[in-house]
XYZ file of C-alpha atoms in Angstrom:
131
model
C -1.222 -16.688 -20.994
C -3.760 -14.458 -19.314
C -4.201 -17.095 -16.631
C -0.476 -17.245 -16.003
C -0.341 -13.456 -15.800
C -2.934 -13.525 -13.094
C -1.335 -16.057 -11.140
C 2.035 -14.175 -11.252
C 0.322 -10.959 -10.327
C -1.268 -12.725 -7.215
C 2.107 -14.176 -6.281
C 3.819 -10.868 -6.615
C 1.194 -9.161 -4.550
C 1.701 -11.871 -1.845
C 5.421 -11.881 -1.749
C 5.936 -8.176 -1.997
C 3.149 -7.231 0.381
C 5.772 -6.092 2.944
C 7.212 -3.585 0.768
C 5.654 -0.181 1.790
C 5.459 1.731 -1.362
C 3.187 0.912 -4.147
C 5.773 2.027 -6.941
C 8.484 -0.428 -5.440
C 6.046 -3.322 -5.475
C 5.302 -2.520 -9.178
C 8.994 -2.526 -9.964
C 9.213 -5.860 -8.153
C 6.547 -7.276 -10.401
C 8.536 -5.906 -13.421
C 11.708 -7.384 -12.123
C 10.317 -10.877 -11.515
C 8.879 -10.907 -14.900
C 12.013 -10.006 -16.399
C 13.652 -12.903 -14.583
C 11.185 -15.313 -15.948
C 11.222 -14.295 -19.635
C 13.047 -16.170 -22.245
C 16.682 -14.853 -22.791
C 20.088 -15.745 -21.730
C 21.094 -12.583 -20.179
C 19.315 -11.577 -16.954
C 21.076 -8.297 -16.462
C 18.921 -5.172 -15.618
C 19.412 -3.825 -19.117
C 18.694 -7.034 -21.066
C 15.544 -7.507 -19.051
C 14.360 -3.962 -19.585
C 14.731 -4.166 -23.154
C 12.439 -7.329 -23.341
C 9.749 -5.941 -21.101
C 6.951 -3.837 -22.477
C 6.978 -1.639 -19.288
C 10.703 -2.234 -18.756
C 12.547 0.859 -17.706
C 16.290 0.266 -16.985
C 16.844 3.281 -14.552
C 13.692 2.038 -12.412
C 14.751 -1.544 -12.315
C 18.268 -0.519 -11.481
C 17.059 1.434 -8.545
C 14.880 -1.133 -7.381
C 17.525 -3.671 -7.315
C 20.322 -1.520 -5.816
C 18.989 1.645 -4.242
C 15.618 0.963 -2.953
C 15.093 1.291 0.813
C 12.783 -1.837 1.258
C 13.814 -4.707 3.458
C 14.598 -7.927 1.527
C 14.124 -10.374 4.487
C 10.223 -10.310 4.673
C 10.086 -10.897 0.890
C 12.675 -13.879 1.173
C 10.995 -15.206 4.140
C 7.560 -15.118 2.345
C 9.038 -16.797 -0.886
C 10.420 -19.519 1.435
C 7.097 -20.013 3.057
C 5.565 -20.459 -0.218
C 8.142 -22.835 -1.579
C 8.500 -24.994 1.424
C 5.289 -27.104 0.848
C 6.046 -27.314 -2.879
C 9.656 -28.801 -2.695
C 9.656 -30.280 0.842
C 13.476 -29.888 1.266
C 15.436 -32.189 3.649
C 18.119 -29.601 3.946
C 18.954 -25.984 3.176
C 22.172 -24.883 1.427
C 23.060 -21.199 1.872
C 25.218 -19.917 -1.076
C 27.228 -16.903 -0.097
C 26.750 -15.554 -3.558
C 23.077 -15.163 -3.095
C 23.231 -13.521 0.396
C 23.509 -9.671 0.272
C 26.855 -8.420 1.746
C 26.930 -5.539 4.277
C 29.627 -3.554 5.921
C 33.182 -2.184 5.030
C 34.944 -5.417 4.559
C 32.752 -6.967 1.745
C 35.686 -7.827 -0.629
C 36.864 -11.487 -0.843
C 39.959 -12.210 1.124
C 42.328 -14.808 -0.308
C 41.813 -17.024 -3.531
C 38.540 -18.123 -4.664
C 37.836 -21.799 -3.872
C 35.714 -24.635 -5.383
C 34.308 -26.723 -2.831
C 32.398 -29.994 -3.464
C 31.652 -33.156 -1.397
C 35.069 -33.914 -0.125
C 37.174 -31.510 -2.086
C 38.723 -28.179 -1.628
C 40.856 -26.579 -4.594
C 41.803 -23.138 -5.731
C 39.986 -21.867 -8.859
C 42.510 -21.665 -11.804
C 44.160 -18.274 -12.381
C 43.894 -16.206 -15.642
C 44.704 -18.282 -18.578
C 44.537 -21.677 -16.626
C 42.194 -24.409 -17.767
C 40.414 -26.119 -14.999
C 40.391 -29.392 -16.757
C 44.104 -29.572 -16.785
C 44.621 -29.747 -13.064
């Protein structure tokens, strides 16, 4: 377990190296550990309760209100993952891309898209297996 913790600490130091403040890098370490812990719920509250150094307010501020730029962190994670997974293609899911601007709300009905298909998500009380 200590070896894994040491490897995680090196990983966090590397991917969060672009984050200017030391306290923000520490919260990044705490957040990643929370994501990797056992447990079905990965909400800030659930992760904070499972971590010995988890502080719900600190984690919430790190995720939602901190001023650090996520782009260099995402880039470094991609650089580290590329040799390990050797992807033939990248798929960008709009759910994982942060939204900016005034018009961030979804327009129109939610749509399920798969290979060769497009259909509207079921409305309230409708079962998707009956369509």
